[in-house]
Amino acid sequence: MPSVNNRQILLASRPHGEPTLDNFQLVETQLPSPAPGQLLLRSLYLSLDPYMRGRMSEEKSYASPVEVGGVMGGQAIAEVVESNHPDHRVGEIVLAPIGWQEYALSDGDGLQEIDPALGPVSYALGVLGMPGLTAYTGLLNIGQPKPGETLVVAAASGAVGSVVGQIAKLKGCRVIGIAGGAEKCRYVKDELGFDDCLDHRAPNLADRLRTACPGGIDIYFENVGGDVFTAVFPLLNSFARIPVCGLIAHYNATEAPAGPDRLPQLMKQILVKRLTFRGYIVSDFASQYPQFLEEVGGWLREGKLKYKEDVTEGLENAPRELIGVLRGENFGKKIIKVGK
C-alpha cells in the first residue's frame, strides 16, 4: 500500500478553564509505510470522554498529559490496512490507543482484537469497553448493591451512568437517575427503566431528590460533583457507599469554589454515618474484564440492558464535540465516526 495523507488533531495550547476551538489544530501529514514489525491502522471510530479534559492539562493525574503540539490522546476502533507484524492480519478490527487521527503506525503494543460477533464494533468504546467496565466494576466492587436499596446516579443517560443504573435494577435496587433536560429524563425512565429521573436544570433539585428518596440514599455513584453532590449529601444513609469515578462539574474549574469551607461537615458525616467514599480508575479492576464481557454481553443479547450512542461524522468535529461533552450536551456515548 502506498503512503497516505493523514489528518491529525493536535493540542495547540493548554486551556484555561473551558477548552475552546483555539486549543486544537487540524494538520495533514504524510504517513510512511510500516517497517518490519509494524502495521498501519485506519481509524473507524474515535471515543470522546470527559477524562480527556484532564489530559489537556499539565496537572499531575493518573494519566500523562498530552504534550502541546502532540496528537490528542484517546481510544479508537481501527482496521489493519497493512501489516508487517506476525500477530496481526490485514482486515483485523482492533481497539487501539492511537488518538485523534485518521491513520497511525503501530508496533502492536496496546492493541486488542475486537470480535464483531459481540455487537457493533463501536460498542468496544462504550458499553463493552472502558465506560461499561467502569460502571460494572465500580458499582459491584465499591457500591455493592443489595435488593431493596436506593441508588442515585447522575449523568444517567450517559455511557457510564446508564449502565450503572440498569445493572443496579438487575440487582434489585430502586434507582433514581439525574440528567440534564426533560428528553434525557424521559429516556432514562421510560426506556432504561429507572424508577425516576430528575432534571438537574430544573429548580429545587434538593427538594425533588428528597421526595424521590424518602428512605434516603444507600449508594451514590459519583461522576459529576457540583450541585448534584450538594443535593445528595444530606440524604446519604448510614453505611452508604459512594464510588467516585468522575467529577465533570469541576474539570474546567480554575479556582476553588466560593462559599464556606464544608470539609468539616463532610468529615463529620463520614464519621457519624460511617460512609465509604472510594475513588477508582477503571484499570484498578482490569482483571475483571473477561467476567464483565461475559455478563454485560449476555445482558445486551438478552435485551436486559439498553445502550445509546451519540455519533458525529468527521474527525474535524472532534474538538467541538468534546467541548459539548464537557457541557453535558451529548445524549448517550459520544463517538466520532472517522472512516467508513
PDB file of N, CA, C and O in Angstrom, residues 181-213:
ATOM      1  N   GLY A 181     -32.089  17.852  31.327  1.00  0.00           N
ATOM      2  CA  GLY A 181     -33.120  18.066  30.323  1.00  0.00           C
ATOM      3  C   GLY A 181     -34.233  17.041  30.374  1.00  0.00           C
ATOM      4  O   GLY A 181     -34.030  15.878  30.745  1.00  0.00           O
ATOM      5  N   ALA A 182     -35.420  17.479  29.968  1.00  0.00           N
ATOM      6  CA  ALA A 182     -36.600  16.615  30.035  1.00  0.00           C
ATOM      7  C   ALA A 182     -36.486  15.417  29.103  1.00  0.00           C
ATOM      8  O   ALA A 182     -36.935  14.308  29.440  1.00  0.00           O
ATOM      9  N   GLU A 183     -35.896  15.605  27.917  1.00  0.00           N
ATOM     10  CA  GLU A 183     -35.790  14.496  26.960  1.00  0.00           C
ATOM     11  C   GLU A 183     -34.920  13.373  27.510  1.00  0.00           C
ATOM     12  O   GLU A 183     -35.278  12.192  27.414  1.00  0.00           O
ATOM     13  N   LYS A 184     -33.791  13.728  28.092  1.00  0.00           N
ATOM     14  CA  LYS A 184     -32.919  12.713  28.683  1.00  0.00           C
ATOM     15  C   LYS A 184     -33.612  12.009  29.838  1.00  0.00           C
ATOM     16  O   LYS A 184     -33.497  10.783  29.988  1.00  0.00           O
ATOM     17  N   CYS A 185     -34.345  12.766  30.648  1.00  0.00           N
ATOM     18  CA  CYS A 185     -35.037  12.156  31.790  1.00  0.00           C
ATOM     19  C   CYS A 185     -36.119  11.188  31.335  1.00  0.00           C
ATOM     20  O   CYS A 185     -36.296  10.114  31.935  1.00  0.00           O
ATOM     21  N   ARG A 186     -36.842  11.548  30.279  1.00  0.00           N
ATOM     22  CA  ARG A 186     -37.856  10.620  29.750  1.00  0.00           C
ATOM     23  C   ARG A 186     -37.199   9.329  29.268  1.00  0.00           C
ATOM     24  O   ARG A 186     -37.710   8.225  29.517  1.00  0.00           O
ATOM     25  N   TYR A 187     -36.081   9.447  28.569  1.00  0.00           N
ATOM     26  CA  TYR A 187     -35.364   8.266  28.075  1.00  0.00           C
ATOM     27  C   TYR A 187     -34.920   7.387  29.231  1.00  0.00           C
ATOM     28  O   TYR A 187     -35.099   6.162  29.207  1.00  0.00           O
ATOM     29  N   VAL A 188     -34.336   7.987  30.259  1.00  0.00           N
ATOM     30  CA  VAL A 188     -33.824   7.225  31.404  1.00  0.00           C
ATOM     31  C   VAL A 188     -34.948   6.477  32.101  1.00  0.00           C
ATOM     32  O   VAL A 188     -34.794   5.301  32.472  1.00  0.00           O
ATOM     33  N   LYS A 189     -36.071   7.125  32.271  1.00  0.00           N
ATOM     34  CA  LYS A 189     -37.187   6.495  32.993  1.00  0.00           C
ATOM     35  C   LYS A 189     -37.971   5.522  32.108  1.00  0.00           C
ATOM     36  O   LYS A 189     -38.225   4.373  32.503  1.00  0.00           O
ATOM     37  N   ASP A 190     -38.331   5.957  30.905  1.00  0.00           N
ATOM     38  CA  ASP A 190     -39.225   5.158  30.066  1.00  0.00           C
ATOM     39  C   ASP A 190     -38.495   4.065  29.296  1.00  0.00           C
ATOM     40  O   ASP A 190     -39.029   2.964  29.124  1.00  0.00           O
ATOM     41  N   GLU A 191     -37.282   4.346  28.820  1.00  0.00           N
ATOM     42  CA  GLU A 191     -36.558   3.369  28.014  1.00  0.00           C
ATOM     43  C   GLU A 191     -35.620   2.495  28.852  1.00  0.00           C
ATOM     44  O   GLU A 191     -35.554   1.278  28.647  1.00  0.00           O
ATOM     45  N   LEU A 192     -34.906   3.112  29.779  1.00  0.00           N
ATOM     46  CA  LEU A 192     -33.946   2.341  30.578  1.00  0.00           C
ATOM     47  C   LEU A 192     -34.582   1.706  31.807  1.00  0.00           C
ATOM     48  O   LEU A 192     -33.980   0.809  32.401  1.00  0.00           O
ATOM     49  N   GLY A 193     -35.751   2.170  32.207  1.00  0.00           N
ATOM     50  CA  GLY A 193     -36.467   1.528  33.293  1.00  0.00           C
ATOM     51  C   GLY A 193     -36.084   1.977  34.688  1.00  0.00           C
ATOM     52  O   GLY A 193     -36.371   1.279  35.669  1.00  0.00           O
ATOM     53  N   PHE A 194     -35.450   3.164  34.828  1.00  0.00           N
ATOM     54  CA  PHE A 194     -35.178   3.686  36.162  1.00  0.00           C
ATOM     55  C   PHE A 194     -36.513   3.995  36.839  1.00  0.00           C
ATOM     56  O   PHE A 194     -37.514   4.269  36.192  1.00  0.00           O
ATOM     57  N   ASP A 195     -36.512   3.998  38.161  1.00  0.00           N
ATOM     58  CA  ASP A 195     -37.741   4.299  38.892  1.00  0.00           C
ATOM     59  C   ASP A 195     -38.137   5.762  38.768  1.00  0.00           C
ATOM     60  O   ASP A 195     -39.329   6.093  38.789  1.00  0.00           O
ATOM     61  N   ASP A 196     -37.157   6.638  38.629  1.00  0.00           N
ATOM     62  CA  ASP A 196     -37.437   8.051  38.413  1.00  0.00           C
ATOM     63  C   ASP A 196     -36.170   8.698  37.865  1.00  0.00           C
ATOM     64  O   ASP A 196     -35.077   8.142  37.961  1.00  0.00           O
ATOM     65  N   CYS A 197     -36.335   9.876  37.268  1.00  0.00           N
ATOM     66  CA  CYS A 197     -35.182  10.632  36.801  1.00  0.00           C
ATOM     67  C   CYS A 197     -35.490  12.112  36.966  1.00  0.00           C
ATOM     68  O   CYS A 197     -36.562  12.574  36.553  1.00  0.00           O
ATOM     69  N   LEU A 198     -34.570  12.846  37.558  1.00  0.00           N
ATOM     70  CA  LEU A 198     -34.759  14.249  37.874  1.00  0.00           C
ATOM     71  C   LEU A 198     -33.880  15.111  36.968  1.00  0.00           C
ATOM     72  O   LEU A 198     -32.708  14.798  36.746  1.00  0.00           O
ATOM     73  N   ASP A 199     -34.445  16.198  36.501  1.00  0.00           N
ATOM     74  CA  ASP A 199     -33.725  17.142  35.652  1.00  0.00           C
ATOM     75  C   ASP A 199     -32.944  18.103  36.550  1.00  0.00           C
ATOM     76  O   ASP A 199     -33.544  18.897  37.283  1.00  0.00           O
ATOM     77  N   HIS A 200     -31.628  18.053  36.487  1.00  0.00           N
ATOM     78  CA  HIS A 200     -30.835  18.899  37.372  1.00  0.00           C
ATOM     79  C   HIS A 200     -30.878  20.370  36.948  1.00  0.00           C
ATOM     80  O   HIS A 200     -30.449  21.254  37.715  1.00  0.00           O
ATOM     81  N   ARG A 201     -31.406  20.645  35.751  1.00  0.00           N
ATOM     82  CA  ARG A 201     -31.518  22.031  35.298  1.00  0.00           C
ATOM     83  C   ARG A 201     -32.776  22.715  35.815  1.00  0.00           C
ATOM     84  O   ARG A 201     -32.897  23.939  35.756  1.00  0.00           O
ATOM     85  N   ALA A 202     -33.724  21.926  36.295  1.00  0.00           N
ATOM     86  CA  ALA A 202     -34.959  22.481  36.846  1.00  0.00           C
ATOM     87  C   ALA A 202     -34.714  22.958  38.283  1.00  0.00           C
ATOM     88  O   ALA A 202     -33.774  22.504  38.947  1.00  0.00           O
ATOM     89  N   PRO A 203     -35.555  23.865  38.777  1.00  0.00           N
ATOM     90  CA  PRO A 203     -35.335  24.411  40.127  1.00  0.00           C
ATOM     91  C   PRO A 203     -35.512  23.358  41.226  1.00  0.00           C
ATOM     92  O   PRO A 203     -36.154  22.324  41.035  1.00  0.00           O
ATOM     93  N   ASN A 204     -34.927  23.660  42.375  1.00  0.00           N
ATOM     94  CA  ASN A 204     -35.154  22.908  43.615  1.00  0.00           C
ATOM     95  C   ASN A 204     -34.783  21.432  43.505  1.00  0.00           C
ATOM     96  O   ASN A 204     -35.539  20.552  43.919  1.00  0.00           O
ATOM     97  N   LEU A 205     -33.608  21.141  42.961  1.00  0.00           N
ATOM     98  CA  LEU A 205     -33.188  19.750  42.846  1.00  0.00           C
ATOM     99  C   LEU A 205     -33.148  19.063  44.202  1.00  0.00           C
ATOM    100  O   LEU A 205     -33.582  17.914  44.336  1.00  0.00           O
ATOM    101  N   ALA A 206     -32.639  19.738  45.227  1.00  0.00           N
ATOM    102  CA  ALA A 206     -32.522  19.114  46.550  1.00  0.00           C
ATOM    103  C   ALA A 206     -33.885  18.685  47.073  1.00  0.00           C
ATOM    104  O   ALA A 206     -34.030  17.563  47.601  1.00  0.00           O
ATOM    105  N   ASP A 207     -34.898  19.520  46.931  1.00  0.00           N
ATOM    106  CA  ASP A 207     -36.238  19.174  47.415  1.00  0.00           C
ATOM    107  C   ASP A 207     -36.824  18.027  46.607  1.00  0.00           C
ATOM    108  O   ASP A 207     -37.452  17.109  47.169  1.00  0.00           O
ATOM    109  N   ARG A 208     -36.639  18.064  45.299  1.00  0.00           N
ATOM    110  CA  ARG A 208     -37.200  16.999  44.460  1.00  0.00           C
ATOM    111  C   ARG A 208     -36.494  15.666  44.727  1.00  0.00           C
ATOM    112  O   ARG A 208     -37.117  14.608  44.704  1.00  0.00           O
ATOM    113  N   LEU A 209     -35.199  15.721  44.988  1.00  0.00           N
ATOM    114  CA  LEU A 209     -34.464  14.490  45.277  1.00  0.00           C
ATOM    115  C   LEU A 209     -34.910  13.911  46.615  1.00  0.00           C
ATOM    116  O   LEU A 209     -35.047  12.688  46.750  1.00  0.00           O
ATOM    117  N   ARG A 210     -35.151  14.778  47.593  1.00  0.00           N
ATOM    118  CA  ARG A 210     -35.621  14.299  48.900  1.00  0.00           C
ATOM    119  C   ARG A 210     -36.969  13.594  48.753  1.00  0.00           C
ATOM    120  O   ARG A 210     -37.212  12.543  49.367  1.00  0.00           O
ATOM    121  N   THR A 211     -37.838  14.137  47.921  1.00  0.00           N
ATOM    122  CA  THR A 211     -39.145  13.498  47.682  1.00  0.00           C
ATOM    123  C   THR A 211     -38.981  12.165  46.974  1.00  0.00           C
ATOM    124  O   THR A 211     -39.691  11.195  47.275  1.00  0.00           O
ATOM    125  N   ALA A 212     -38.035  12.084  46.034  1.00  0.00           N
ATOM    126  CA  ALA A 212     -37.827  10.848  45.273  1.00  0.00           C
ATOM    127  C   ALA A 212     -37.146   9.767  46.091  1.00  0.00           C
ATOM    128  O   ALA A 212     -37.212   8.584  45.724  1.00  0.00           O
ATOM    129  N   CYS A 213     -36.477  10.154  47.188  1.00  0.00           N
ATOM    130  CA  CYS A 213     -35.733   9.200  48.019  1.00  0.00           C
ATOM    131  C   CYS A 213     -36.202   9.297  49.469  1.00  0.00           C
ATOM    132  O   CYS A 213     -35.436   9.710  50.361  1.00  0.00           O
TER     133      CYS A 213
END
